[in-house]
Short mmCIF file of C-alpha atoms and ligand atoms in Angstrom, two decimals:
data_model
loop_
_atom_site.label_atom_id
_atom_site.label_comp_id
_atom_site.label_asym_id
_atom_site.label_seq_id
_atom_site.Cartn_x
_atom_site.Cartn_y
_atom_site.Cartn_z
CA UNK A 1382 -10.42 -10.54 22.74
CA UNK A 1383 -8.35 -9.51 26.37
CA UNK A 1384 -7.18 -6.82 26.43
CA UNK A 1385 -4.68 -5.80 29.58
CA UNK A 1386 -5.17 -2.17 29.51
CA UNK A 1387 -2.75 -0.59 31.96
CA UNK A 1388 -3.96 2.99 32.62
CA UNK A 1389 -0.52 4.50 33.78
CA UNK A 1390 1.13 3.83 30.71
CA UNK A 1391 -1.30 5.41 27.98
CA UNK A 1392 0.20 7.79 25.52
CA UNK A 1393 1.17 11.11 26.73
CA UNK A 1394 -1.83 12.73 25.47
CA UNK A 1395 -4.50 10.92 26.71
CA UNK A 1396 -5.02 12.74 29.68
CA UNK A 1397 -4.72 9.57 31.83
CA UNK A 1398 -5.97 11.50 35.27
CA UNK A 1399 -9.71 11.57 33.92
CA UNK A 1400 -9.18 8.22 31.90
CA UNK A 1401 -12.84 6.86 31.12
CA UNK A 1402 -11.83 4.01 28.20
CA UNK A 1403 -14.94 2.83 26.97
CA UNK A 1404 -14.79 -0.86 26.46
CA UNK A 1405 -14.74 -0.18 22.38
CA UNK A 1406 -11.88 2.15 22.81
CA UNK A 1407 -8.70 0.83 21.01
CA UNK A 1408 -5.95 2.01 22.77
CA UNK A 1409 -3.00 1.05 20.35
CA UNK A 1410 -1.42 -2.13 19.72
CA UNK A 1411 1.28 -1.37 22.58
CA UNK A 1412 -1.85 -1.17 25.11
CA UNK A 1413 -3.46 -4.04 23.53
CA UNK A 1414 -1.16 -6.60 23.98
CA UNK A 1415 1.38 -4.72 26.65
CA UNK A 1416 2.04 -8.54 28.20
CA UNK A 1417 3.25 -10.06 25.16
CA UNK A 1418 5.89 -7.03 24.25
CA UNK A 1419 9.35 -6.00 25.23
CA UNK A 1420 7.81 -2.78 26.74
CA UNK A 1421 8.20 -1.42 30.86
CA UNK A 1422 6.98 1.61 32.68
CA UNK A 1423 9.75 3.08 31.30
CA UNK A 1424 8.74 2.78 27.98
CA UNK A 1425 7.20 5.58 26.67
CA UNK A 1426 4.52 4.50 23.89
CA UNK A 1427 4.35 5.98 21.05
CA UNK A 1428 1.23 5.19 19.18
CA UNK A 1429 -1.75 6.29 16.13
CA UNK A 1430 -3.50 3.48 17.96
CA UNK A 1431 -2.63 1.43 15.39
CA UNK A 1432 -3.54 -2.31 14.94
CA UNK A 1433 -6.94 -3.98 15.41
CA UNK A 1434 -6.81 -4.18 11.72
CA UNK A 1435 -10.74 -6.37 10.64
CA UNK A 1436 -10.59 -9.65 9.31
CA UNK A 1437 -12.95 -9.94 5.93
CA UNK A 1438 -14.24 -12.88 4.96
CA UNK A 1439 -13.26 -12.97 0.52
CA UNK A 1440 -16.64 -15.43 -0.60
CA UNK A 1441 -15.95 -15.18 -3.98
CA UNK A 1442 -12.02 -16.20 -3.52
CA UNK A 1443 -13.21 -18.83 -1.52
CA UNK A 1444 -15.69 -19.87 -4.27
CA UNK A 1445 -13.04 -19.61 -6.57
CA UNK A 1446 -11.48 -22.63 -4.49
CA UNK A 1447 -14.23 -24.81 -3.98
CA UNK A 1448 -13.58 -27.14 -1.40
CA UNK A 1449 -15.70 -25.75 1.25
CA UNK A 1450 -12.88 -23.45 2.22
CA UNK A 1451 -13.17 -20.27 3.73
CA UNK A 1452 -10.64 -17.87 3.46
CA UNK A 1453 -10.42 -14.11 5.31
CA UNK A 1454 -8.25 -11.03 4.43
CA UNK A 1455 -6.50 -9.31 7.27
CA UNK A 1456 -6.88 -5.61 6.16
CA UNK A 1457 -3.88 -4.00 7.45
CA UNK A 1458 -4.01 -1.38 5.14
CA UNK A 1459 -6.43 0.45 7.36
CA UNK A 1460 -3.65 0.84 9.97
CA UNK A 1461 -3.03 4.66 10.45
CA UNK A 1462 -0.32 5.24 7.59
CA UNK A 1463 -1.60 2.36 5.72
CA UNK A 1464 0.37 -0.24 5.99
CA UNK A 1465 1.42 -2.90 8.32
CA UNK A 1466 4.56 -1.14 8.77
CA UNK A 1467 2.79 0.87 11.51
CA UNK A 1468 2.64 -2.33 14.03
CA UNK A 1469 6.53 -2.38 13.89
CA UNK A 1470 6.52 1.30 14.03
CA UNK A 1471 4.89 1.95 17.24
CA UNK A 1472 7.22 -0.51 19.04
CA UNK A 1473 10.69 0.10 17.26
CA UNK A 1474 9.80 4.28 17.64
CA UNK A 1475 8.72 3.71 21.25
CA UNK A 1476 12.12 1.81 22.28
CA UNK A 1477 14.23 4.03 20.14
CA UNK A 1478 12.42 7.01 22.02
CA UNK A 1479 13.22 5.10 25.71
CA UNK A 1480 16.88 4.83 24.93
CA UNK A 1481 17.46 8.49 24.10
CA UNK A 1482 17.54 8.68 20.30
CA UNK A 1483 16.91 11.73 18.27
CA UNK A 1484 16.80 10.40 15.11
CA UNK A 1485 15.88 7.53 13.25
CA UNK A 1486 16.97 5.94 9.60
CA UNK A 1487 15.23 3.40 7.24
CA UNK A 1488 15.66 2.10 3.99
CA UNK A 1489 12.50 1.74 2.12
CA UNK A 1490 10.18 1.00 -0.93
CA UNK A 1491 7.78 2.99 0.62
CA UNK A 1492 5.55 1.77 3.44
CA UNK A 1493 8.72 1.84 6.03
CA UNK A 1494 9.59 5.43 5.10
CA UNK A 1495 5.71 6.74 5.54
CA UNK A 1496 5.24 4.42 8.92
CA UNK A 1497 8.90 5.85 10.08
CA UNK A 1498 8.47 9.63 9.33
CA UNK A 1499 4.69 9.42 11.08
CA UNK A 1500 6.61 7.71 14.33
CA UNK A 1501 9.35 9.47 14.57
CA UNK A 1502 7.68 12.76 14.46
CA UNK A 1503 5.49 11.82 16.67
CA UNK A 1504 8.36 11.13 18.97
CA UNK A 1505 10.44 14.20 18.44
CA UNK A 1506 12.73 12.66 16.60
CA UNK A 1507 13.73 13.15 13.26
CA UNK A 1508 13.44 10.76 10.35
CA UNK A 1509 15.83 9.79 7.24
CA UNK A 1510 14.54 7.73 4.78
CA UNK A 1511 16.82 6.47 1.70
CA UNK A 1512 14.28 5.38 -1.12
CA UNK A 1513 15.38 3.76 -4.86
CA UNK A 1514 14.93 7.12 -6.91
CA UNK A 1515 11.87 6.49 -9.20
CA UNK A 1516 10.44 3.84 -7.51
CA UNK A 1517 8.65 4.58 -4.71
CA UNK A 1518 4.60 4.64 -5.32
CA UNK A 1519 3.18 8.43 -5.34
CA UNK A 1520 0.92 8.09 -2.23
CA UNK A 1521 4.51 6.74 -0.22
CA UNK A 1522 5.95 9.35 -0.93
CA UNK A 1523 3.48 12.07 -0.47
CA UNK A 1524 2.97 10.62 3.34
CA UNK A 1525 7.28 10.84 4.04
CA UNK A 1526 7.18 14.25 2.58
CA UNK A 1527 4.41 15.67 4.86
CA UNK A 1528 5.21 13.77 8.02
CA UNK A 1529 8.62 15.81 7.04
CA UNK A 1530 10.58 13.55 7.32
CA UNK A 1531 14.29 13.65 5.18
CA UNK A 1532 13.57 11.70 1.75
CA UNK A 1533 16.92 10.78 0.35
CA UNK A 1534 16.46 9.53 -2.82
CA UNK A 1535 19.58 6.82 -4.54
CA UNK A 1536 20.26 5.92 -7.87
CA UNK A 1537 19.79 2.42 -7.03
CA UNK A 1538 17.84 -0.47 -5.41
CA UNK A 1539 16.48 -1.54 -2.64
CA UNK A 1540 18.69 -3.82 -1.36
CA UNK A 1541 21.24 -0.73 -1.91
CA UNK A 1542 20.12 1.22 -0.10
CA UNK A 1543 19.24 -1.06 2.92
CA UNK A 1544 23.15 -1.58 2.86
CA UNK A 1545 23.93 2.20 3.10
CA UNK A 1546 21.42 2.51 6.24
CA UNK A 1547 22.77 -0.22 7.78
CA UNK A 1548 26.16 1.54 7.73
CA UNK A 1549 25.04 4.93 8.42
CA UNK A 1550 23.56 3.25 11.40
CA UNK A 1551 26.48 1.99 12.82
CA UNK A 1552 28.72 5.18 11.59
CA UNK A 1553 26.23 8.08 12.89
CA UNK A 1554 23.63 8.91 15.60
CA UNK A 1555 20.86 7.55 14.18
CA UNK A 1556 18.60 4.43 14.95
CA UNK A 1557 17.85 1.52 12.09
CA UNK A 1558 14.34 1.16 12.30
CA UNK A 1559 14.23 -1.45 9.19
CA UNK A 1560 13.43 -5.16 10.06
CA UNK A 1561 16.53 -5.71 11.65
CA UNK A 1562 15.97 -3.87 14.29
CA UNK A 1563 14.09 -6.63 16.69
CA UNK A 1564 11.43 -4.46 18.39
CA UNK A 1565 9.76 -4.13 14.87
CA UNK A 1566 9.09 -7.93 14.73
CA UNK A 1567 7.96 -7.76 18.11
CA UNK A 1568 5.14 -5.50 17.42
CA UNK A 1569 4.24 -6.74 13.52
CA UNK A 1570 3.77 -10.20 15.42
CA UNK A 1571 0.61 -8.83 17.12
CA UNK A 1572 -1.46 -9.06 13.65
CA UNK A 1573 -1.07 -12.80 14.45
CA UNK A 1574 -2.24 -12.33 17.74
CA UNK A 1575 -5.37 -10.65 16.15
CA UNK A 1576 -5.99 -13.12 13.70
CA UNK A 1577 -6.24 -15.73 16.60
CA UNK A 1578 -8.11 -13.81 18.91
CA UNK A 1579 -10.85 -13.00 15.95
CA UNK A 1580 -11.29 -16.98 14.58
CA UNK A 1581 -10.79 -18.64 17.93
CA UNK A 1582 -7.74 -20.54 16.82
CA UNK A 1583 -4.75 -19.85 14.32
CA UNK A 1584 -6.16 -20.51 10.38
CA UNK A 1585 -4.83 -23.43 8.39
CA UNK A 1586 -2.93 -21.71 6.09
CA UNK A 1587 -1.54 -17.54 6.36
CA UNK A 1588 -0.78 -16.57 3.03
CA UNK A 1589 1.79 -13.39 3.12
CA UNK A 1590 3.81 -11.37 0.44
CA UNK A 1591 7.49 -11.05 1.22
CA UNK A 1592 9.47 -9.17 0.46
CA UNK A 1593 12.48 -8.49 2.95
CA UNK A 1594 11.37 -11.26 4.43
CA UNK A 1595 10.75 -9.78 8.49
CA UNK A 1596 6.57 -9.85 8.15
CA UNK A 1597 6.65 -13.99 7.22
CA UNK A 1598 9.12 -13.85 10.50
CA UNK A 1599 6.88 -11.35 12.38
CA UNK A 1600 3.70 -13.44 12.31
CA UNK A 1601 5.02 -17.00 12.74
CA UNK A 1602 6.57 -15.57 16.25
CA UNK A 1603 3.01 -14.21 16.87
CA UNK A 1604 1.69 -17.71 16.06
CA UNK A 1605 4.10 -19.46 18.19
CA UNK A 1606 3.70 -17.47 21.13
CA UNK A 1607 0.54 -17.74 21.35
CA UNK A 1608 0.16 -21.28 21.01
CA UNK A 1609 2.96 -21.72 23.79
CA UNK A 1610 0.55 -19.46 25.97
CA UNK A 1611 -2.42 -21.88 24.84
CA UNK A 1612 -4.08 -19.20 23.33
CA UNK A 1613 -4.57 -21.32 20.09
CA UNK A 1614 -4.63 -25.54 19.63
CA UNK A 1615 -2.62 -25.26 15.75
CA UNK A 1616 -0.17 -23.32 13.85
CA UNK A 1617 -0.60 -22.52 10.81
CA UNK A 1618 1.13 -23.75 7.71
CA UNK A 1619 3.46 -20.30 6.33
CA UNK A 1620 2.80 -19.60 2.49
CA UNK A 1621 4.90 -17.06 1.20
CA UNK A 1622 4.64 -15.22 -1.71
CA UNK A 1623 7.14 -13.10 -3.98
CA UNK A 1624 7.11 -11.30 -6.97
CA UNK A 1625 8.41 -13.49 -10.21
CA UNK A 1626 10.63 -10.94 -11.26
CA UNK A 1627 11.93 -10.31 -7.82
CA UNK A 1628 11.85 -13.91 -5.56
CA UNK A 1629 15.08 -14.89 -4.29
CA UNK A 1630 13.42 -16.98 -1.76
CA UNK A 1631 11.62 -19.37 -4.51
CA UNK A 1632 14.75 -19.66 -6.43
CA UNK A 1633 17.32 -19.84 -3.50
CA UNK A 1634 19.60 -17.25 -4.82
CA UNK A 1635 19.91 -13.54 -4.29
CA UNK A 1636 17.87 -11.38 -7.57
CA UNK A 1637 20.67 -8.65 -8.57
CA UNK A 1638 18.07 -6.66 -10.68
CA UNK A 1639 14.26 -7.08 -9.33
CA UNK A 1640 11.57 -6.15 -11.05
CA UNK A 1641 8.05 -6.02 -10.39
CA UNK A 1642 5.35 -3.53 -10.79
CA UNK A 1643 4.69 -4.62 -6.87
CA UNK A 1644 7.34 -1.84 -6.27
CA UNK A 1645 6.85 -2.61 -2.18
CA UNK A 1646 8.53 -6.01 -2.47
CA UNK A 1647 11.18 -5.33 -4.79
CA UNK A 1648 13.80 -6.34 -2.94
CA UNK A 1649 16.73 -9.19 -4.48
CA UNK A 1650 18.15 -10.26 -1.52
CA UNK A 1651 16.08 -10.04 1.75
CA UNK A 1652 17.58 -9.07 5.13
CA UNK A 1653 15.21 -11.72 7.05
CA UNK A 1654 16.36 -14.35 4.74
CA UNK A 1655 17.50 -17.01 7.07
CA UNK A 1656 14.66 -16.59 9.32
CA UNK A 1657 12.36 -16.90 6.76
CA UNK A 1658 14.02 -19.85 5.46
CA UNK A 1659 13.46 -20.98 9.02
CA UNK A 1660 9.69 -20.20 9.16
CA UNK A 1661 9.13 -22.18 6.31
CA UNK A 1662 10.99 -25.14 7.28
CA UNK A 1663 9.16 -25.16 11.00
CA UNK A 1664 5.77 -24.70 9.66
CA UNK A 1665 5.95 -26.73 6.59
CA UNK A 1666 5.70 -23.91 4.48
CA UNK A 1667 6.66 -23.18 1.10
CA UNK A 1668 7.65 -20.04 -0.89
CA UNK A 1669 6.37 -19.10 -4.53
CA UNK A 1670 6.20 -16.86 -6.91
CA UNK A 1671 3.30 -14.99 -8.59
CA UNK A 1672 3.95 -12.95 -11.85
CA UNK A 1673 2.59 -9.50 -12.23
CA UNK A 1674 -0.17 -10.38 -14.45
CA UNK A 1675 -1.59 -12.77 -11.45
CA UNK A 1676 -0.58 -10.29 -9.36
CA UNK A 1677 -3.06 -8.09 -11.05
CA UNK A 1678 -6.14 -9.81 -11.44
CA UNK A 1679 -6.05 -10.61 -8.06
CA UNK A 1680 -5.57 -6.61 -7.40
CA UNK A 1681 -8.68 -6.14 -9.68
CA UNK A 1682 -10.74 -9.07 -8.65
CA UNK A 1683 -10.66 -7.97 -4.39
CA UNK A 1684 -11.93 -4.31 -5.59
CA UNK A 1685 -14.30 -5.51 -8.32
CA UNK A 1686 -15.59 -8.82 -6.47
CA UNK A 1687 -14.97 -7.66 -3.08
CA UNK A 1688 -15.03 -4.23 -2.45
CA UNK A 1689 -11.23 -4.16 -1.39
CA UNK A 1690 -8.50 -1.84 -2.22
CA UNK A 1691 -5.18 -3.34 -1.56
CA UNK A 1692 -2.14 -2.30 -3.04
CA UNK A 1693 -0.72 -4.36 -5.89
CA UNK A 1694 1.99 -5.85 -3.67
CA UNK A 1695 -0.36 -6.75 -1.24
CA UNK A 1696 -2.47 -8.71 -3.72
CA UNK A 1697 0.23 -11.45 -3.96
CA UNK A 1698 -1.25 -13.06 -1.20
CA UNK A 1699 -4.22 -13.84 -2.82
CA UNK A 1700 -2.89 -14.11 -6.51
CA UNK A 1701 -0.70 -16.77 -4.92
CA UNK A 1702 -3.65 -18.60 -2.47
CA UNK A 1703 -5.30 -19.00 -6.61
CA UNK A 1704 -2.15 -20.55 -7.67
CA UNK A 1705 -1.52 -22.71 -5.45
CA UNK A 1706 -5.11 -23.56 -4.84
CA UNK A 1707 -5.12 -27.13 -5.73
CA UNK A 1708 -2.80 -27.66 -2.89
CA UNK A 1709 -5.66 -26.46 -0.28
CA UNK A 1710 -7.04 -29.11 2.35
CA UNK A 1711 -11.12 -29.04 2.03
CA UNK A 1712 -12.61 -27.62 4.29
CA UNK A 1713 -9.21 -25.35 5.43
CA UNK A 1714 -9.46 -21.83 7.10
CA UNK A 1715 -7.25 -19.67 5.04
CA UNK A 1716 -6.21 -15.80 5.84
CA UNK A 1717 -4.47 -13.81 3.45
CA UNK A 1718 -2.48 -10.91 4.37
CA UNK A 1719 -3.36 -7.23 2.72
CA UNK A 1720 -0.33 -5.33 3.90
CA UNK A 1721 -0.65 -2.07 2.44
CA UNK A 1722 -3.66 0.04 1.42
CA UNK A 1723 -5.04 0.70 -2.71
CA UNK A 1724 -4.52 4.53 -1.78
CA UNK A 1725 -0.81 4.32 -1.44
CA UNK A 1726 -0.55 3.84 -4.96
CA UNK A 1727 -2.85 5.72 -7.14
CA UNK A 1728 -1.38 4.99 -10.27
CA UNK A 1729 -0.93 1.52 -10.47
CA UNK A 1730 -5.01 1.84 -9.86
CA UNK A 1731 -5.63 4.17 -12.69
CA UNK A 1732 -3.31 2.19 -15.20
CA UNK A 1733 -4.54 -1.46 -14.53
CA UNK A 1734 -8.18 -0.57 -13.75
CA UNK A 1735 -10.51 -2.18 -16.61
CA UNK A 1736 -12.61 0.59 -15.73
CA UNK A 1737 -12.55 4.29 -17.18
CA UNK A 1738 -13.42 7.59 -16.41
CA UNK A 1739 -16.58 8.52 -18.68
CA UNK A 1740 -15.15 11.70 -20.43
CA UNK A 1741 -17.50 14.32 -22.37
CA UNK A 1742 -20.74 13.99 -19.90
CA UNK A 1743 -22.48 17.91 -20.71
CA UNK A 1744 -23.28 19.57 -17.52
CA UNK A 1745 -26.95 18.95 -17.86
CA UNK A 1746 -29.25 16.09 -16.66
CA UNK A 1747 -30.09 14.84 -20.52
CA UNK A 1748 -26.18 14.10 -21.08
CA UNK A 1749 -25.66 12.35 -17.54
CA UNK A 1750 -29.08 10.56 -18.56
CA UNK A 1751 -27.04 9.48 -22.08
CA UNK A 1752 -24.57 8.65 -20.43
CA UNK A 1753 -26.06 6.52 -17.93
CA UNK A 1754 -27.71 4.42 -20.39
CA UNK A 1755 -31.14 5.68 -19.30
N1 LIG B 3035 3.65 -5.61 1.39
C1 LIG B 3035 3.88 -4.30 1.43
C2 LIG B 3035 2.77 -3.37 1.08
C3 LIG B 3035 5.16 -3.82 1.80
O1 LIG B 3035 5.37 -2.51 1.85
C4 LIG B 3035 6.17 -4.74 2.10
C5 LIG B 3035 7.51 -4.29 2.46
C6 LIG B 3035 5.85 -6.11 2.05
C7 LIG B 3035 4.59 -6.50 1.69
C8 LIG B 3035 6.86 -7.15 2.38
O2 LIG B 3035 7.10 -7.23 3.73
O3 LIG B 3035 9.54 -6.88 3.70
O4 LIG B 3035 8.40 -7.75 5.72
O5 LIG B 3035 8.61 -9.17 3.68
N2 LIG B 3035 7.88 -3.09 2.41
C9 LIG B 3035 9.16 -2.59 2.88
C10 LIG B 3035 9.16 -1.08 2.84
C11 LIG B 3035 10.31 -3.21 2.25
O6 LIG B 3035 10.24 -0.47 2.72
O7 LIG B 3035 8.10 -0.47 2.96
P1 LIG B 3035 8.50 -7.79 4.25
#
């Protein structure tokens, strides 16, 4: 890995005049990668030291394949607020902060509102985030709430209230920091960059759940601009995955009324549609949907078989690597995208766990010995 560590432009508190990095130190994506970003002196970073997210090699998905295939998870759920959404975040936060904003405004299923709120407050600025009322996993909205920033909840969708933002954005003093907003994509394309610079070259396939449609966009920029530097010899084929009830990219047509117990990609009519459309076409690609049943055994089988807690919409990656597993070249490298952490969403855990709590154990070692089967 290179990293071009520039010691004049660390965050504010790192108390740059008796910087000693140690060569482990991550200093935040921004740091990381400073070259490849939209970023100047006068850019002041705003960062959790996000990114440098592990890559996990899944052998029991892989066996699951056959075909001598190996396939890897990139974990970004262990980003600071748990999602992916923090790569975007420290870039679209850190631009909105060097043009003078003061407050910032998202639409959101979840991830965007927690990654926004942590950002923005860490920027001065203030957040609003506009969530669909009731839909919105617990641990989402716990993190938006505490970060303070202003939860605005609608008695609609998604894709509603990504329309109202959008407005409000161009109506009031506030910055869009959804997808649209470009610097986002600049800094979600660094996973990419990670994934290269931890296999040696770009994998095979990148299997990715989409949603709005600007991560599929995010990484294949990441992917192309690194192979234009020569930092990798292939690109890799772009498999997107949606949610059955909710996959206006696999059936061409906008999806009024999603529904998925994925609740992070419920979105009917994404904002990044073209470009995804786009990403698919230039990496012969395809987009496909995975039900919520598949999208649930392969939530259970990367905790039970693999020690991994992704949430459920992150699991569509993998559900949909199974489906589409016959298609698979022997021998291919695979990496499957985990975009948001199990935590976020405690309930969907407790509900579709085959597991359950052992109730009735007596305070005393005989009843836990009962109960242990000893
Ligand atoms: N996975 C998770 C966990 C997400 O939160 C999202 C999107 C996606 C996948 C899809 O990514 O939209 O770039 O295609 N969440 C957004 C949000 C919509 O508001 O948090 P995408």
């Amino acid at each position: 890995m290179t990293l071009s560590l520039n010691p004049n432009r660390l965050p504010p508190d790192s108390h740059s005049s008796q910087l000693q990095i140690a060569p482990h130190r991550w200093p935040g994506l921004i740091q990381a990668y400073w070259p490849y970003l939209p970023v100047s002196d006068q850019t002041p970073v705003i960062t959790l030291m996000e990114g440098n997210t592990p890559l996990i090699p899944v052998p029991s998905i892989a066996d699951r394949i056959g075909k001598s295939v190996q396939v890897f998870v990139k974990y970004d759920g262990l980003n600071p607020t748990g999602s992916f959404k923090d790569r975007g975040m420290t870039m679209a936060i850190s631009k909105a902060k060097e043009a003078g904003a003061e407050a910032v405004i998202c639409a959101s299923t979840g991830n965007t509102s927690a990654a926004a709120a942590a950002y923005a407050l860490r920027g001065g600025m203030r957040a609003f985030v506009v969530i669909p009322d009731g839909y919105v996993a617990l641990g989402k909205l716990a993190q938006a709430l505490l970060y303070g920033a202003k939860v605005l909840a609608i008695q609609g969708n998604f894709d509603q209230a990504f329309d109202m933002v959008c407005q409000s954005a161009e109506k009031y003093p506030v910055t869009l920091v959804n997808s649209l907003n470009p610097y986002r994509l600049e800094g979600q394309k660094t996973a990419a960059f990670e994934i290269v610079d931890a296999l040696g070259d770009a994998p095979d396939w990148l299997c990715i759940p989409v949603g709005n449609a600007g991560n599929i966009t995010a990484y294949w920029m990441g992917f192309c601009e690194y192979h234009a530097q020569g930092r990798c010899d292939r690109l890799p084929r772009m498999m997107g995955f949606q949610a059955a009830g909710a996959a206006p990219l696999v059936t061409g047509e906008p999806c009024p009324h999603p529904e998925t117990l994925a609740t992070a990609i419920r979105i009917g009519n994404p904002a990044n549609r073209d470009r995804a459309l786009a990403v698919q076409a230039a990496s012969q690609g395809a987009f496909n949907a995975v039900t919520d049943e598949e999208i649930l055994s392969a939530y259970r089988l990367l905790a039970a078989a693999e020690g991994i807690f992704c949430e459920p919409a992150s699991a569509a990656s993998v559900a949909g690597l199974l489906k589409v597993k016959e298609q698979i070249p022997v021998g291919a490298r695979v990496v499957c995208v985990l975009t948001g952490n199990g935590l976020k969403d405690p309930d969907a855990a407790i509900k579709h766990s085959q597991n359950q709590v052992h109730q009735g154990v007596e305070p005393n070692l005989a009843s836990l010995a009962t109960a242990m089967g000893f």
